[in-house]
C-alpha positions in Angstrom: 0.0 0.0 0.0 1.0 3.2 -0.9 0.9 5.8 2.0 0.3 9.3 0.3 -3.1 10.7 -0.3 -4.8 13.7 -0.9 -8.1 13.9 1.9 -11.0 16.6 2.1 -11.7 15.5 5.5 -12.4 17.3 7.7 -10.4 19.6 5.2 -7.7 19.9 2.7 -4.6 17.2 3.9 -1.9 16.7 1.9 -0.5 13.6 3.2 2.4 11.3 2.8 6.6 11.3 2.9 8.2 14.3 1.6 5.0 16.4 0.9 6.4 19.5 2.9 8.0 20.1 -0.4 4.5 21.3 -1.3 4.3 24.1 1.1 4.8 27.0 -1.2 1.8 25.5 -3.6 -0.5 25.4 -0.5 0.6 29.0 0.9 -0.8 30.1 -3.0 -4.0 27.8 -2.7 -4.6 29.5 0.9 -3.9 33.0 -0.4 -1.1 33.7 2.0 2.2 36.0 0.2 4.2 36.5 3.5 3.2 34.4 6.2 4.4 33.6 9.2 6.0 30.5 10.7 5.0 29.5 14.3 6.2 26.9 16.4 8.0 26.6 19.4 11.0 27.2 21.5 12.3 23.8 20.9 12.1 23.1 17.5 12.8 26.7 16.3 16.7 25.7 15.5 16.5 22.2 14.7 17.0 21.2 11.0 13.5 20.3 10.2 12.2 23.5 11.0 15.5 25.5 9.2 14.6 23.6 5.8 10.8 24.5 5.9 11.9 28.2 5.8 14.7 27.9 3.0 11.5 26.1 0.9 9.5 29.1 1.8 12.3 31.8 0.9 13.4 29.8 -1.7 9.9 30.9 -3.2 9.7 34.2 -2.8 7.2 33.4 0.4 10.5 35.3 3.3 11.3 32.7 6.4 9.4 34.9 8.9 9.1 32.9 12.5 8.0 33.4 15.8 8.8 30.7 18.6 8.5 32.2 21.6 5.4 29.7 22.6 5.8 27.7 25.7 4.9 23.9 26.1 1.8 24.9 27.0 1.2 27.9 25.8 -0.3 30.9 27.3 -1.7 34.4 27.0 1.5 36.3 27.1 2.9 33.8 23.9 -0.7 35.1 22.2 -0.2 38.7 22.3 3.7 38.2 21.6 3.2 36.5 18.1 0.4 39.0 17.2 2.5 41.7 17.6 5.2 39.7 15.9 2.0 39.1 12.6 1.2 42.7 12.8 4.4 44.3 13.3 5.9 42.0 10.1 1.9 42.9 7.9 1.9 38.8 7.3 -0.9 37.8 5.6 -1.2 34.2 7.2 0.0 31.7 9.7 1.8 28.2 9.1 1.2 26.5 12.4 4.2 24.5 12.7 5.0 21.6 14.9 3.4 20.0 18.0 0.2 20.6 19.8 1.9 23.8 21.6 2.8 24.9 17.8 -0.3 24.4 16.1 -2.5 25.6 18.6 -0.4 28.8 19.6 -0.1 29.6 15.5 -3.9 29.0 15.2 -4.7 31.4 17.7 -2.1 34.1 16.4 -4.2 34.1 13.3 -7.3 33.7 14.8 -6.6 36.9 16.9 -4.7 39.4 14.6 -7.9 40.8 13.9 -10.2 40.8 16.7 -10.5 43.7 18.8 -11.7 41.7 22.0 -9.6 39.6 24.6 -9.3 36.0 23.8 -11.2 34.6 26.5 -14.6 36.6 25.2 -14.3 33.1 22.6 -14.0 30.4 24.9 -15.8 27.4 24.3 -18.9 28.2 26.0 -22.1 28.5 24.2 -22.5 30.3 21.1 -19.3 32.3 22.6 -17.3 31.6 18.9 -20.0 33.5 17.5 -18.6 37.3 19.1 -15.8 37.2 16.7 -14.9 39.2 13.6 -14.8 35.7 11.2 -14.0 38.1 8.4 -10.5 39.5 10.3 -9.1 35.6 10.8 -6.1 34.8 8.8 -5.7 31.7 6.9 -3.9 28.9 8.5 -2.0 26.4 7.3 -0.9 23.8 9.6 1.9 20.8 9.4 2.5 18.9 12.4 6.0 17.5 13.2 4.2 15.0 16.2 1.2 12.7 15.4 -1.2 13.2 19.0 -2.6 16.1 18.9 -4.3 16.1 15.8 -4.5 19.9 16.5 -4.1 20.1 12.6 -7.8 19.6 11.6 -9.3 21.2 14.9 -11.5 24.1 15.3 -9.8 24.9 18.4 -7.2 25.4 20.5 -6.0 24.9 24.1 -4.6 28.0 25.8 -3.4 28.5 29.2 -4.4 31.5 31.7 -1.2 32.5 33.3 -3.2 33.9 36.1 -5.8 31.2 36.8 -3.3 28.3 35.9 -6.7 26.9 33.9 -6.4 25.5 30.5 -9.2 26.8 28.1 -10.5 26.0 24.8 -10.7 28.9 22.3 -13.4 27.3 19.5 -14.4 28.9 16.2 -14.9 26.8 12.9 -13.0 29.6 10.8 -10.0 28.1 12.9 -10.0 24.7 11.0 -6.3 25.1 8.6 -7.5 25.6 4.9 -4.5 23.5 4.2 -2.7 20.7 6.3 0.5 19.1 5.1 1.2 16.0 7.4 4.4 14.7 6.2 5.3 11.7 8.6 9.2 12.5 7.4 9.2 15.7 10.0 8.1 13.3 12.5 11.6 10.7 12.6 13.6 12.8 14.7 11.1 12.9 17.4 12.6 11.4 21.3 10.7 7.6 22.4 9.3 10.2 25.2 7.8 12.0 22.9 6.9 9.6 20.3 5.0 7.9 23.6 3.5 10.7 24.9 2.2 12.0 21.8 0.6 8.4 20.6 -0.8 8.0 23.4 -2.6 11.3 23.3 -4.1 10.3 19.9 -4.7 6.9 21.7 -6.5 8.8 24.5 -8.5 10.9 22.2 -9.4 7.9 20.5 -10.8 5.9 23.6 -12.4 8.8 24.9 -14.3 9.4 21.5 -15.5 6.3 21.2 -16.4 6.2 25.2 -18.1 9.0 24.8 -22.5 8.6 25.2 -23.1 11.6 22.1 -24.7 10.5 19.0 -21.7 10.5 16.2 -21.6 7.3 14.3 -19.1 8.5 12.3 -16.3 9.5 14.8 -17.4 6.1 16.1 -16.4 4.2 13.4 -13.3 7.0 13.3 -12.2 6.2 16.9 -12.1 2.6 16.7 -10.0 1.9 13.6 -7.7 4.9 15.3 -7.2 2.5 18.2 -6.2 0.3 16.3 -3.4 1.8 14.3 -2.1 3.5 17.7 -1.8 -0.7 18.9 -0.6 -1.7 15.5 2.4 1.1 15.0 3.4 2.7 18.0 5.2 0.1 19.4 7.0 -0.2 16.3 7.7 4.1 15.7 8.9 3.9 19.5 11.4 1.4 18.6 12.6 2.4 15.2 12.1 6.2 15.3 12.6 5.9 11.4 10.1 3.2 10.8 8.5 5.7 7.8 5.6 3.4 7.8 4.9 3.2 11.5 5.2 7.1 11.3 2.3 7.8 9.1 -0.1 5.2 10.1 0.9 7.5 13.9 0.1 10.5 11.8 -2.8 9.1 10.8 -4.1 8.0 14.0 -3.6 11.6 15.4 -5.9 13.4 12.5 -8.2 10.4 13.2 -8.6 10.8 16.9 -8.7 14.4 16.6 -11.6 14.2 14.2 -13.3 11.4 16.1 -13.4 13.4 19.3 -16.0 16.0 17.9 -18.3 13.4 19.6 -17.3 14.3 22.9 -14.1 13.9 24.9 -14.2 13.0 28.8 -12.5 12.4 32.3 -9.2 11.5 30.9 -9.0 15.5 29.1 -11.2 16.9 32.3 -8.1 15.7 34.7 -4.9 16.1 32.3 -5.9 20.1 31.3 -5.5 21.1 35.1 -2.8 18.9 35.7 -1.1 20.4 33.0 -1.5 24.2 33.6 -0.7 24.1 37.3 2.3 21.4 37.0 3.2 22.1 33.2 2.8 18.1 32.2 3.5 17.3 28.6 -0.3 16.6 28.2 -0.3 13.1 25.9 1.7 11.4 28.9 -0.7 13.1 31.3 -3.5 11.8 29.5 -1.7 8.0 29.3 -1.4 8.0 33.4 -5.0 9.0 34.5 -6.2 6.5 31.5 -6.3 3.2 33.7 -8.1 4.8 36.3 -10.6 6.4 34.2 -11.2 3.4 32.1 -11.5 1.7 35.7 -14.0 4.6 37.0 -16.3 4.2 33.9 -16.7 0.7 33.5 -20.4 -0.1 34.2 -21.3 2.7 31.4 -18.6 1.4 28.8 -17.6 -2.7 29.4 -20.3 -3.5 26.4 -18.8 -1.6 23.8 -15.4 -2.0 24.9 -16.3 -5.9 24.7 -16.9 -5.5 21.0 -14.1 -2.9 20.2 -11.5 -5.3 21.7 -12.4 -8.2 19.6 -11.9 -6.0 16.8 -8.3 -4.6 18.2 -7.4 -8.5 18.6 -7.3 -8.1 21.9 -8.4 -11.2 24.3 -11.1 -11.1 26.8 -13.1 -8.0 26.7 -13.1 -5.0 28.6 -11.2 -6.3 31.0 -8.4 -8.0 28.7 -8.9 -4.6 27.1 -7.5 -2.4 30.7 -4.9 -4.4 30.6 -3.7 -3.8 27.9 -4.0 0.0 28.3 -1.6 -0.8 31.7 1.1 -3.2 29.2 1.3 -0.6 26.5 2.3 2.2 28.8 4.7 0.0 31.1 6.0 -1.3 27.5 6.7 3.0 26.5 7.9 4.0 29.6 4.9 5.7 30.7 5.0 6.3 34.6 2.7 5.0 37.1 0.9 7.2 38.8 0.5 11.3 39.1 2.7 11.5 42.1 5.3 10.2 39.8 4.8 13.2 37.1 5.0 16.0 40.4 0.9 15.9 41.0 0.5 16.1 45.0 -2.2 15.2 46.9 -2.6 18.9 48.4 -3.1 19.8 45.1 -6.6 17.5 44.3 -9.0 20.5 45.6 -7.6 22.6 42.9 -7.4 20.2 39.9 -11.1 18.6 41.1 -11.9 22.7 40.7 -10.4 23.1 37.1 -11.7 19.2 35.5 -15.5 20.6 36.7 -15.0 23.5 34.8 -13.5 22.1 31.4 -16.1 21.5 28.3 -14.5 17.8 28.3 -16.3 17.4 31.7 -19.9 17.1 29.9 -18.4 14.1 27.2 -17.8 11.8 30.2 -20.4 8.7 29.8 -20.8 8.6 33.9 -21.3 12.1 35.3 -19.2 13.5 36.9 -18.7 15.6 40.5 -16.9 17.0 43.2 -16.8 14.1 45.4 -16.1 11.3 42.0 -13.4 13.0 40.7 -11.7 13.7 44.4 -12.1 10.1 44.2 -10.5 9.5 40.7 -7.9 12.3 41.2 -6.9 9.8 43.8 -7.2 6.9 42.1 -4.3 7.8 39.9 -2.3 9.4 42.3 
């Protein structure tokens, strides 16, 4: 099989080994004569992203950047690459990298032309609806991870620096006209990272298909991403230049990413806390409280986990199904437990606080409160 394609779902993809090369073409089908690269502090010197902007200069397009954007980016990193858009008159954004890269780049063209603060658009309500959808740049995005899948999303995750509180900033205009996923960009990636990052397309996956909202098609979406996370991730976390493992990954994370319009859950509701007060890289987060949310929502899910497992190949149901989860992320390194990543127990109040608050709260199939997810918080300490 050969693994290149060109997808219109859930929008343009350009997808398969070496298609970066293509950038230039999709900067001119997205309308975009000077635009500007953003990505973050890590990968801003690193080869991959260096030979992204030589193809851009190289056609006439400047190698405009901005990488000041955290790992999980914030407010301060917002107004810093608008003023870095308005201050170079780009017409567009690449969003370049992982999910702090593509998110933080979405949002810089998403807020170059609004004239309101960019928490009047979180994901409450019909909140998208206050914004100036004329004044939103395009947006091209090409991720260098596959988990995220922050590349076909109409939203993006930004933290408050003064509320330590991860929000979602949703509009549809937000979705990249254009998304190049080359899994070539992704080789170079660390096993921590190529862990983490599958198993927050893994994560998005189960939660998706957990999830009690009507959406047969992310259904059907979630469970065939499942099983590419079990067939190739093991195999890109042992040969970081498996190219085939690589894009069947890359292909997962669009897939999950798409799948979880039908609702995320518990897993998301604890991880986004975790991560804005102890700065987690969020797919690992994500893989640690998975057991014990698979664990706390087992009455409301062990039927169609039963009949997603035989499909995976995996023996013995639900429950052969959990134990799996627990082998794959002993077999990648994964820690056991929160207190392992720095969570403390002090600190449950507070994170119990933020998961009641986050939109992934409402996707969880068992409802969830105060005194449950004390309970669960626990669970995976």
């Amino acid at each position: 099989m050969t693994l290149v394609g060109n997808w219109s779902y859930p929008t343009a993809i350009k997808f398969g080994a070496g298609r970066i090369k293509e950038l230039a073409e999709a900067c001119a089908a997205a309308g975009m004569k000077k635009p500007l690269l953003v990505t973050d502090k890590g990968l801003a010197d690193l080869p991959v992203t260096q030979s992204t902007l030589d193809i851009l200069e190289a056609a006439g397009l400047g190698r405009a950047m901005f990488s000041d954007v955290d790992p999980n980016p914030n407010e301060k990193n917002l107004d810093a690459g608008v003023a870095a858009y308005k201050a170079g008159d780009h017409d567009g954004v690449i969003a370049f990298g992982g999910g702090s890269g593509l998110d933080l780049g979405k949002m810089v063209a998403f807020m170059c032309g609004q004239s309101r603060p960019v928490w009047d658009f979180e994901d409450i309500g019909d909140w998208w609806t206050r914004a100036d959808a004329d004044a939103i740049a395009p947006i091209i995005a090409v991720p260098t991870t596959a988990g995220t899948g922050s590349e076909v999303g109409r939203a993006s995750v930004i933290t408050d620096s003064v509320t330590h509180q991860k929000k979602i900033i949703f509009h549809p205009k937000v979705l990249p006209t254009v998304v190049i996923c080359d899994p070539e960009l992704t080789v170079g990636m660390p096993k921590f990272i190529t862990a983490g990052t599958g198993l927050d397309a893994f994560a998005h996956c189960v939660e998706a298909f957990s999830s009690p909202h009507y959406h047969p098609m992310s259904q059907g979406i979630a469970l065939e991403g499942m099983r590419l996370v079990k067939d190739y991730l093991p195999r890109a976390y042992a040969d970081g230049s498996d190219i085939e493992a690589r894009a069947q990954m890359m292909s997962a994370a669009a897939m999950g990413a798409t799948a979880f319009q039908k609702g995320l859950g518990a897993i998301h509701a604890m991880s986004h806390p975790i991560g804005a007060v102890f700065n987690t890289h969020h797919g690992t987060t994500n893989a640690v409280c998975m057991p014990a949310v698979l664990e706390f929502n087992a009455d409301a899910i062990a039927e169609r986990f039963d009949m997603a497992a035989a499909y995976l190949g995996i023996d013995g149901g639900f429950a052969g199904f959990k134990s799996y989860v627990q082998e794959l992320n002993d077999s990648l390194a994964i820690p056991r437990g929160l207190a392992q990543l720095g969570v403390t127990e002090d600190s449950i109040p507070q994170l119990v606080k933020g998961a009641l608050i986050d939109p992934s709260c409402g996707g969880n199939p068992v409802e969830l409160t105060e005194e449950n997810l004390t309970q669960l918080f626990k669970n995976a300490m």
